[in-house]
Amino acid sequence: MNFDPSPTSGRAEVETAGRSQLAAAPSIEALIEHMVAAGTDPRAIERARLVTADNGQRLDTILLSLGLVSERQMAEAGAALLGTTVIRPDQYPATLPDCAAVLASRYLRAARCLPLSDTADGLTIAVADPLDTFAPAAIAAATGRDVRVRIAVPVELEAAMARLLPDPEAEDAEQGGAALEDDAERLKDLASEAPVIRLVNQIIARAVETSASDIHIEPFEDSVRIRYRYDGVLQETDNPPPRLAAAIVSRIKIMARLDIAERRLPQDGRIRLAVRGQDVDFRVSTLASMHGETVVLRVLDRSAVTFAWDKLGLAPAVVGQLEKSLALPNGIVLVTGPTGSGKTTTLYTGLLALNAVTRKIITVEDPIEYQLRGINQVQVKPQIGLTFATLLRTILRQDPDVIMVGEIRDLETAQITVQAALTGHLVLSTLHTNSAAATITRLRDMGLEDYLMTAVLRGVLAQRLVRRLCRTCRRPAEAPPAVTEQFRLDPPQHGGKVTLWHPVGCADCRKTGYRGRLAIAEFLPQTEQVERLILGRADQNEIERAAVAAGMVPLFRAGVAAALDGTTTIEEVVRGIQADS
């Protein structure tokens, strides 16, 4: 029979049985002292004290729920308090120790404890609450083992529990699954339960704390897959049990103010939360799939994004050309590339460089990703007739100096954008093309006349994002002759060998070898030669050859230059740039 302590099972006896193995109960104030010593703002502590005085919750719980500290910060303070360490995700065992068989999985989940290993020195357990002495004492009494405690980050502990512990409610959930999917009120109730709320908050907090750009929640027949996107690449984490799929999606819908009963049509929403003391926005998208709704949350953390040219990674020569185009009083400057290539970030950086009291700047976006101080931003809403084209017509009557159009998607938008440029406005916008020269072909395909392009275009920037090598662990190596020849890598002027840098992997980069991303770009200026070729209806290859002859560095060669500098790798350049060419 599994041991499952309860208030009626003799708490005093349990505590007595485990007292020899465990230290006296630490206090919440001692925990707070360790947090302040580790750098937590005392003002955040006082703010939390005011809240706990009203609702009676524990001070550490309030600090977490308000986003004033992270779960990992709290765990590290707890570890310091108990003189132990925080367990890493890769330190959880593949299977539980044998003595854990006497412990009820329901109790371990409720107590947020998990046995890790059983050695001659005793039973080591992971706990989420460093102030809880009853649960370790109960486990010591049930197993007859000395108990040693390590502190767990709650989201990591629950993921390990989902993998290691049998699910006592799985059978009930399976029998009632069909009814649950059809019962919106039941979904709402389930999504409002504390374990689901805590799990969703932990999923979101982990994304912010680890600098993920997106969270992907995908239900399948026998699992719910949680993936985070880091530097453009998805990585899977420990997954919750499949019975929670509907509850997790419903909870996110409630937070984003979406229709919880609508599970057939796609929905879009937005969430704003305080995480680590910072307001973070999340763009939410739901989509019905075979086994339920998939949800993607885009993390829009302004504190993690810096709108500055030097942070983007663009070559100084490209930045100089772009700034020269942005300094012109009128015309169109375009940024092109596939989805996820950083076009909006580049445009925002340009807008903030132009932002001044003497200029009125208006943007038309779908969606508005970041709020920019001092800039008028307008959201496209096609469902009520607010398209790019209709909003542009109205904006022209607002007497702006600079206009940003989120994307030129059709001929009507292109024609109004051209009209705005011809009447003395500077317009910034984006297109989906593979190269700067291909922009001319794309605009022609839309139906825009060549003479209008030559009249308003001031420059086209085409860019991609590639992962940056981790500066902590990257290693140099001489480039093999085959690679040198294939990519035409020029040796240093002094005649030395060509050196390339390679990823290794360390704690700073989550063992990937990469940390952050940089933009690789080419800039097509509007020279007389380019204008003649456009008017002569030359194709994009002719235009690109003329631009290269005039000094433009093509995308791929710009990527190779970054690889030779040790900023990225040849493999990243091939993956991110050559694959689209």
XYZ file of C-alpha atoms in Angstrom:
581
model
C 0.000 0.000 0.000
C 1.375 3.403 -0.967
C 2.046 5.897 1.810
C -0.120 9.022 1.529
C 0.141 11.306 4.592
C -2.941 13.316 5.446
C -3.924 15.681 8.271
C -5.562 12.728 10.030
C -2.614 10.346 9.693
C -0.692 11.798 12.599
C 1.277 14.843 11.471
C 3.057 15.003 14.827
C 4.171 11.370 14.533
C 5.429 11.932 10.992
C 7.374 15.005 11.955
C 8.870 13.182 14.914
C 9.883 10.245 12.726
C 11.706 12.470 10.307
C 13.089 15.023 12.741
C 16.495 13.398 13.075
C 17.127 13.672 9.363
C 15.861 17.216 8.812
C 16.762 20.661 10.084
C 14.361 22.925 11.918
C 11.807 24.779 9.810
C 13.330 27.866 8.174
C 11.364 31.114 8.188
C 9.998 33.151 5.310
C 11.976 36.160 6.544
C 15.215 34.189 6.339
C 14.342 33.277 2.751
C 13.661 36.936 1.941
C 17.022 37.924 3.435
C 18.774 35.550 1.031
C 16.796 36.996 -1.887
C 17.785 40.557 -1.015
C 21.405 39.458 -0.618
C 21.224 37.961 -4.124
C 20.041 41.253 -5.605
C 16.244 41.344 -5.291
C 15.014 44.950 -5.091
C 13.868 45.723 -1.509
C 11.131 47.912 -3.010
C 9.696 44.815 -4.690
C 9.654 43.081 -1.288
C 7.757 45.977 0.279
C 5.284 46.022 -2.591
C 4.624 42.321 -2.042
C 4.202 42.864 1.710
C 1.350 45.280 1.038
C -0.397 42.684 -1.107
C 0.084 39.826 1.355
C -1.324 42.015 4.128
C -4.569 42.183 2.133
C -4.959 38.557 1.024
C -2.936 36.603 3.582
C -0.858 34.666 1.026
C 2.786 33.882 1.692
C 5.224 36.606 0.764
C 7.225 34.417 -1.638
C 4.009 33.360 -3.402
C 3.049 36.993 -3.916
C 6.509 37.844 -5.276
C 6.190 35.069 -7.866
C 2.597 35.852 -8.864
C 3.413 39.544 -9.379
C 6.409 38.667 -11.519
C 8.756 40.532 -9.178
C 11.139 37.562 -9.014
C 11.574 34.494 -11.207
C 11.109 30.894 -10.104
C 14.814 30.280 -10.581
C 15.742 33.279 -8.415
C 13.408 31.977 -5.713
C 14.880 28.472 -5.994
C 18.438 29.797 -5.697
C 17.487 31.754 -2.570
C 15.895 28.620 -1.102
C 19.003 26.595 -1.855
C 21.188 29.202 -0.166
C 18.868 29.170 2.834
C 19.128 25.386 3.278
C 22.777 25.143 2.300
C 22.024 22.944 -0.687
C 21.907 23.337 -4.469
C 19.332 23.837 -7.231
C 18.844 20.732 -9.349
C 19.325 21.152 -13.087
C 16.854 19.671 -15.623
C 19.454 17.169 -16.841
C 19.988 15.878 -13.281
C 16.536 14.345 -12.918
C 16.768 10.538 -13.109
C 15.511 8.333 -15.923
C 13.569 6.268 -13.343
C 12.658 6.744 -9.694
C 14.613 4.942 -6.971
C 13.055 1.692 -5.725
C 12.096 3.086 -2.336
C 9.773 5.595 -4.066
C 7.322 2.736 -4.704
C 5.906 3.185 -1.178
C 4.976 6.816 -1.916
C 1.683 7.708 -3.575
C 2.146 9.679 -6.795
C -0.881 11.806 -5.875
C 0.825 12.815 -2.630
C 4.165 13.582 -4.329
C 2.372 15.831 -6.820
C 0.455 17.640 -4.093
C 3.565 18.075 -1.935
C 5.694 19.001 -4.970
C 8.444 16.555 -3.974
C 10.225 13.964 -6.091
C 12.720 11.260 -5.039
C 15.933 11.504 -7.065
C 18.396 8.885 -5.825
C 18.891 6.432 -2.982
C 22.485 5.864 -1.863
C 24.321 4.838 1.264
C 24.161 8.463 2.391
C 20.358 8.505 2.234
C 17.465 9.402 -0.051
C 17.852 12.625 -2.042
C 14.634 14.418 -2.955
C 13.813 17.513 -5.001
C 11.396 19.968 -3.373
C 9.771 23.095 -4.745
C 9.124 24.700 -1.341
C 12.217 25.154 0.857
C 10.025 26.140 3.815
C 8.037 22.883 3.848
C 9.583 20.537 6.430
C 6.545 18.265 6.789
C 6.783 16.640 3.334
C 10.487 15.641 3.654
C 9.782 14.351 7.169
C 6.829 12.326 5.887
C 8.945 10.799 3.147
C 11.675 9.976 5.673
C 9.107 8.240 7.893
C 7.539 6.290 5.026
C 10.809 5.067 3.499
C 12.851 4.678 6.675
C 15.676 6.568 4.988
C 17.604 9.685 5.909
C 16.428 12.442 3.582
C 18.576 15.045 1.880
C 16.889 17.960 0.146
C 17.715 19.708 -3.107
C 15.709 22.657 -4.382
C 13.798 22.426 -7.684
C 12.572 25.086 -10.071
C 8.799 24.357 -10.064
C 8.294 24.265 -13.831
C 11.193 21.817 -14.195
C 9.962 19.693 -11.295
C 6.459 19.394 -12.744
C 7.871 18.414 -16.121
C 9.904 15.663 -14.448
C 6.841 14.509 -12.514
C 4.825 14.290 -15.725
C 7.530 11.982 -17.088
C 8.272 9.878 -14.012
C 5.067 9.581 -11.987
C 2.014 7.514 -12.953
C -1.047 9.649 -13.568
C -3.801 8.697 -11.080
C -6.427 10.595 -13.041
C -5.562 9.387 -16.539
C -8.270 6.728 -16.681
C -10.964 9.090 -15.438
C -9.818 11.752 -17.879
C -9.891 9.300 -20.796
C -13.454 8.230 -19.983
C -14.640 11.791 -19.694
C -12.561 13.274 -22.497
C -15.308 13.394 -25.101
C -17.731 15.115 -22.767
C -15.043 17.561 -21.657
C -14.364 18.750 -25.203
C -18.044 19.601 -25.664
C -18.519 21.346 -22.356
C -17.280 24.951 -22.486
C -18.255 25.610 -18.887
C -16.317 22.569 -17.707
C -13.299 23.765 -19.688
C -13.551 27.164 -18.063
C -13.703 25.586 -14.612
C -10.766 23.295 -15.373
C -8.696 26.202 -16.742
C -9.343 28.124 -13.526
C -7.935 25.422 -11.256
C -4.720 26.284 -9.445
C -2.518 23.510 -10.976
C -3.426 24.553 -14.526
C -2.925 28.241 -13.783
C 0.441 27.482 -12.206
C 1.510 25.283 -15.119
C 0.629 27.893 -17.761
C 2.340 30.636 -15.762
C 5.442 28.445 -15.494
C 5.461 27.727 -19.244
C 5.271 31.456 -19.969
C 7.790 32.474 -17.296
C 10.298 29.914 -18.548
C 10.073 31.379 -22.057
C 10.845 34.884 -20.796
C 13.580 33.796 -18.405
C 15.379 31.778 -21.094
C 14.922 34.450 -23.817
C 12.713 32.357 -26.093
C 11.016 34.214 -28.934
C 8.006 31.869 -29.258
C 6.115 29.187 -27.347
C 4.492 26.370 -29.353
C 1.826 24.223 -27.655
C 0.765 21.303 -29.866
C -1.675 18.533 -28.877
C -1.248 15.061 -30.340
C -3.103 11.797 -29.794
C -0.971 10.675 -26.840
C 0.962 13.784 -25.823
C 1.088 17.573 -25.601
C 4.305 18.926 -27.077
C 5.739 22.152 -25.649
C 8.491 23.756 -27.718
C 10.387 27.031 -27.366
C 12.070 28.857 -30.221
C 15.586 30.082 -29.468
C 17.496 32.079 -32.062
C 15.143 30.847 -34.771
C 15.389 27.132 -33.880
C 12.723 25.148 -31.991
C 13.717 23.105 -28.927
C 11.431 20.674 -27.131
C 11.058 20.644 -23.364
C 9.447 18.190 -20.944
C 5.785 17.849 -21.841
C 2.682 17.884 -19.612
C 0.264 14.937 -19.611
C -2.132 14.866 -22.596
C -5.207 15.120 -20.379
C -4.256 18.760 -19.679
C -4.245 19.838 -23.338
C -7.745 21.330 -23.369
C -7.229 23.005 -19.987
C -3.916 24.611 -21.026
C -5.403 25.988 -24.250
C -8.495 27.216 -22.426
C -6.394 28.957 -19.789
C -4.404 30.801 -22.461
C -7.650 31.773 -24.209
C -9.012 33.214 -20.984
C -5.814 35.229 -20.484
C -5.971 36.530 -24.079
C -9.719 37.303 -23.838
C -10.581 34.886 -26.641
C -13.793 32.886 -27.078
C -13.238 29.734 -25.031
C -16.209 27.981 -26.681
C -14.954 28.536 -30.253
C -12.658 25.623 -31.063
C -13.116 25.447 -34.853
C -12.031 28.845 -36.151
C -8.581 30.453 -35.699
C -8.372 33.239 -33.134
C -5.797 35.926 -32.387
C -5.286 37.802 -29.148
C -2.795 39.450 -26.855
C -1.668 38.951 -23.255
C 0.233 41.386 -21.040
C 1.921 40.005 -17.931
C 4.497 41.145 -15.385
C 7.465 38.771 -15.597
C 10.705 39.472 -13.706
C 9.213 42.850 -12.775
C 8.863 43.812 -16.462
C 5.677 44.137 -18.505
C 5.874 41.586 -21.323
C 3.401 41.263 -24.198
C 2.498 37.950 -25.813
C 0.828 37.680 -29.213
C -1.468 34.644 -29.190
C -2.635 32.607 -32.181
C -4.853 29.504 -32.033
C -5.526 27.019 -34.821
C -7.718 23.894 -34.822
C -5.826 20.689 -35.623
C -6.722 16.983 -35.704
C -6.163 16.399 -31.975
C -7.166 19.798 -30.606
C -6.111 23.416 -30.887
C -2.483 24.374 -31.349
C -1.381 27.624 -29.732
C 1.599 29.821 -30.537
C 2.605 32.669 -28.247
C 5.044 35.227 -29.621
C 7.092 36.750 -26.785
C 7.344 40.510 -27.206
C 9.736 41.461 -24.409
C 10.808 45.056 -24.987
C 13.459 44.753 -22.249
C 15.136 41.966 -24.271
C 15.150 43.905 -27.559
C 17.451 46.811 -28.339
C 16.600 48.941 -31.354
C 20.127 50.003 -32.278
C 22.120 49.444 -35.459
C 25.140 48.026 -33.647
C 22.952 45.414 -31.904
C 21.397 44.223 -35.169
C 24.763 43.109 -36.538
C 24.436 44.914 -39.891
C 27.724 45.769 -41.591
C 28.736 49.430 -41.031
C 28.749 50.081 -44.791
C 25.146 48.835 -45.088
C 24.046 50.921 -42.098
C 25.650 54.004 -43.664
C 23.772 53.501 -46.946
C 20.496 52.869 -45.147
C 20.871 55.951 -42.943
C 21.624 58.041 -46.020
C 18.356 56.871 -47.616
C 16.389 57.496 -44.412
C 17.740 61.048 -44.252
C 16.044 61.938 -47.565
C 12.873 64.076 -47.310
C 10.696 61.794 -49.443
C 10.599 58.501 -51.307
C 10.260 54.834 -50.406
C 12.785 52.702 -48.501
C 12.022 48.979 -48.500
C 13.245 46.151 -46.261
C 12.750 42.685 -47.747
C 13.174 39.082 -46.725
C 11.134 36.045 -45.684
C 8.970 35.836 -42.571
C 11.095 35.925 -39.435
C 14.066 37.679 -41.021
C 13.945 40.700 -38.686
C 12.410 43.194 -41.122
C 10.172 44.837 -38.507
C 13.036 45.215 -36.031
C 15.118 46.954 -38.691
C 12.238 49.298 -39.563
C 11.631 50.094 -35.878
C 15.311 50.925 -35.468
C 15.126 53.267 -38.448
C 11.943 54.905 -37.128
C 13.447 55.532 -33.703
C 16.491 57.099 -35.373
C 14.102 59.452 -37.217
C 11.891 60.133 -34.203
C 12.066 63.778 -33.200
C 9.769 66.573 -32.041
C 10.044 68.130 -35.502
C 8.693 65.026 -37.297
C 5.285 63.370 -37.181
C 5.590 59.620 -37.686
C 2.633 57.281 -38.221
C 2.776 53.506 -38.678
C 0.186 51.115 -40.108
C 0.890 47.601 -38.814
C -0.583 44.113 -38.663
C 0.047 43.433 -35.871
C 1.715 46.130 -33.743
C 4.624 44.178 -32.246
C 6.228 46.781 -29.973
C 4.912 50.115 -28.752
C 7.284 52.928 -29.690
C 7.259 56.054 -27.557
C 6.437 59.237 -29.484
C 5.244 57.400 -32.619
C 1.584 57.072 -33.669
C 0.905 53.379 -34.323
C -2.294 52.134 -35.987
C -3.508 48.529 -36.053
C -4.953 47.076 -39.271
C -8.416 45.506 -38.731
C -9.657 43.966 -42.002
C -12.819 42.601 -40.345
C -14.162 46.165 -40.020
C -12.673 47.463 -43.281
C -9.448 48.939 -41.861
C -6.974 47.596 -44.426
C -3.526 48.957 -45.246
C -4.978 50.797 -48.253
C -7.938 52.416 -46.466
C -5.817 53.484 -43.501
C -3.153 54.955 -45.780
C -5.720 57.199 -47.439
C -6.772 58.550 -44.051
C -3.215 58.889 -42.763
C -2.263 61.143 -45.657
C -4.798 63.662 -44.279
C -3.027 63.559 -40.888
C -0.056 65.536 -42.292
C 2.704 63.038 -41.386
C 6.359 63.462 -42.316
C 7.221 59.755 -42.133
C 4.933 56.767 -42.713
C 5.677 53.118 -42.035
C 3.518 50.560 -43.833
C 3.854 47.130 -42.234
C 3.789 45.330 -45.587
C 2.981 46.072 -49.232
C 0.706 43.153 -50.065
C -1.195 44.255 -53.179
C -1.289 46.783 -56.019
C -3.725 49.117 -54.238
C -1.427 49.478 -51.226
C 1.602 49.891 -53.513
C -0.094 52.666 -55.518
C -1.145 54.637 -52.416
C 2.361 54.204 -50.978
C 3.823 55.613 -54.201
C 1.343 58.499 -54.085
C 2.436 59.291 -50.528
C 6.101 59.308 -51.583
C 5.384 61.529 -54.609
C 3.576 64.075 -52.426
C 6.565 64.641 -50.138
C 6.443 61.852 -47.565
C 9.156 59.387 -46.583
C 7.641 55.893 -46.574
C 9.182 52.776 -45.021
C 7.753 49.348 -45.760
C 8.490 45.648 -46.266
C 8.123 43.035 -49.008
C 8.604 39.283 -49.104
C 11.408 38.722 -51.629
C 14.622 36.681 -51.663
C 16.970 39.504 -52.661
C 17.067 43.262 -53.038
C 17.004 43.071 -56.849
C 14.028 40.682 -56.750
C 12.014 43.528 -55.225
C 11.802 45.155 -58.651
C 10.341 41.989 -60.158
C 7.877 41.642 -57.267
C 6.581 45.201 -57.688
C 6.251 44.651 -61.452
C 4.261 41.474 -60.820
C 1.897 43.511 -58.624
C 1.310 45.850 -61.557
C 3.375 48.880 -60.537
C 4.779 50.825 -63.488
C 8.558 50.994 -63.956
C 8.633 54.789 -64.190
C 6.937 55.071 -60.785
C 9.514 52.750 -59.221
C 12.388 54.861 -60.496
C 10.633 58.012 -59.271
C 10.147 56.947 -55.653
C 12.557 54.145 -54.708
C 15.432 55.395 -52.543
C 16.928 52.051 -51.573
C 16.147 48.394 -50.884
C 17.617 46.423 -47.971
C 17.378 42.619 -48.151
C 18.263 40.738 -44.988
C 18.333 37.387 -43.195
C 18.945 36.389 -39.592
C 21.649 33.890 -38.678
C 22.656 32.637 -35.260
C 25.623 34.222 -33.504
C 28.363 31.970 -32.194
C 28.591 31.838 -28.414
C 31.631 33.908 -27.467
C 32.210 31.795 -24.373
C 32.743 28.427 -26.025
C 33.380 28.928 -29.772
C 36.602 27.415 -31.063
C 38.748 28.231 -34.116
C 39.961 25.739 -36.688
C 41.737 25.950 -40.003
C 39.300 25.769 -42.931
C 39.702 22.597 -45.029
C 40.909 23.244 -48.607
C 37.615 21.940 -50.022
C 35.625 24.481 -47.978
C 38.027 27.278 -48.904
C 37.587 26.486 -52.562
C 33.821 25.904 -52.455
C 33.050 29.192 -50.725
C 35.916 31.166 -52.266
C 37.370 32.079 -48.881
C 40.239 34.496 -49.331
C 43.202 33.957 -46.966
C 44.397 36.908 -44.856
C 46.542 39.465 -46.670
C 49.649 38.358 -44.771
C 49.310 34.922 -46.371
C 48.134 32.962 -43.342
C 45.639 30.129 -43.248
C 41.888 30.717 -43.426
C 40.366 30.307 -39.951
C 36.729 29.498 -39.311
C 35.016 29.300 -35.941
C 32.812 26.459 -34.766
C 30.142 25.933 -32.072
C 30.933 23.853 -28.993
C 28.159 24.318 -26.423
C 28.214 25.488 -22.817
C 25.870 26.616 -20.035
C 25.741 30.169 -21.432
C 24.244 29.013 -24.751
C 22.067 26.089 -23.551
C 24.617 23.643 -25.034
C 23.839 24.820 -28.591
C 27.028 26.733 -29.364
C 24.976 29.752 -30.439
C 23.670 32.735 -28.527
C 21.556 35.454 -30.151
C 21.196 36.352 -33.820
C 22.558 38.935 -36.205
C 21.264 40.400 -39.444
C 23.116 39.759 -42.704
C 22.084 42.216 -45.415
C 22.653 43.622 -48.868
C 21.640 47.158 -49.872
C 20.530 48.088 -53.386
C 20.905 51.853 -53.875
C 18.940 53.670 -56.563
C 21.797 54.634 -58.888
C 21.460 55.961 -62.429
C 22.553 52.597 -63.837
C 19.916 50.754 -61.781
C 17.252 53.238 -62.894
C 18.154 52.713 -66.563
C 17.926 48.956 -66.135
C 14.514 49.236 -64.447
C 13.171 51.463 -67.212
C 14.617 49.018 -69.753
C 12.677 46.209 -68.003
C 15.856 44.311 -67.174
C 15.438 41.200 -65.026
C 16.639 40.906 -61.443
C 19.875 39.147 -62.398
C 20.977 42.046 -64.613
C 20.061 44.555 -61.912
C 21.978 42.584 -59.274
C 25.097 42.303 -61.464
C 25.055 46.071 -62.039
C 24.656 46.739 -58.307
C 27.524 44.379 -57.432
C 29.701 46.095 -60.036
C 28.870 49.387 -58.304
C 29.969 48.033 -54.908
C 27.003 46.150 -53.424
C 28.064 43.150 -51.329
C 25.574 40.311 -51.989
C 23.837 38.589 -49.096
C 25.866 35.409 -49.228
C 29.227 37.182 -49.408
C 28.153 39.341 -46.446
C 27.409 36.111 -44.568
C 30.803 34.651 -45.483
C 32.470 37.815 -44.176
C 30.644 37.374 -40.842
C 31.807 33.733 -40.701
C 35.425 34.774 -41.312
C 35.070 37.319 -38.492
C 34.058 34.522 -36.129
C 30.586 35.972 -35.581
C 28.741 33.021 -37.136
C 29.513 29.826 -39.024
C 29.552 28.835 -42.683
C 26.848 26.261 -41.854
C 24.585 29.017 -40.518
C 25.186 31.145 -43.602
C 24.264 28.253 -45.878
C 21.186 27.422 -43.784
C 19.924 30.973 -43.441
C 20.932 32.631 -46.698
C 21.940 30.285 -49.493
C 18.919 28.053 -48.896
C 16.604 30.926 -49.916
C 18.626 32.012 -52.921
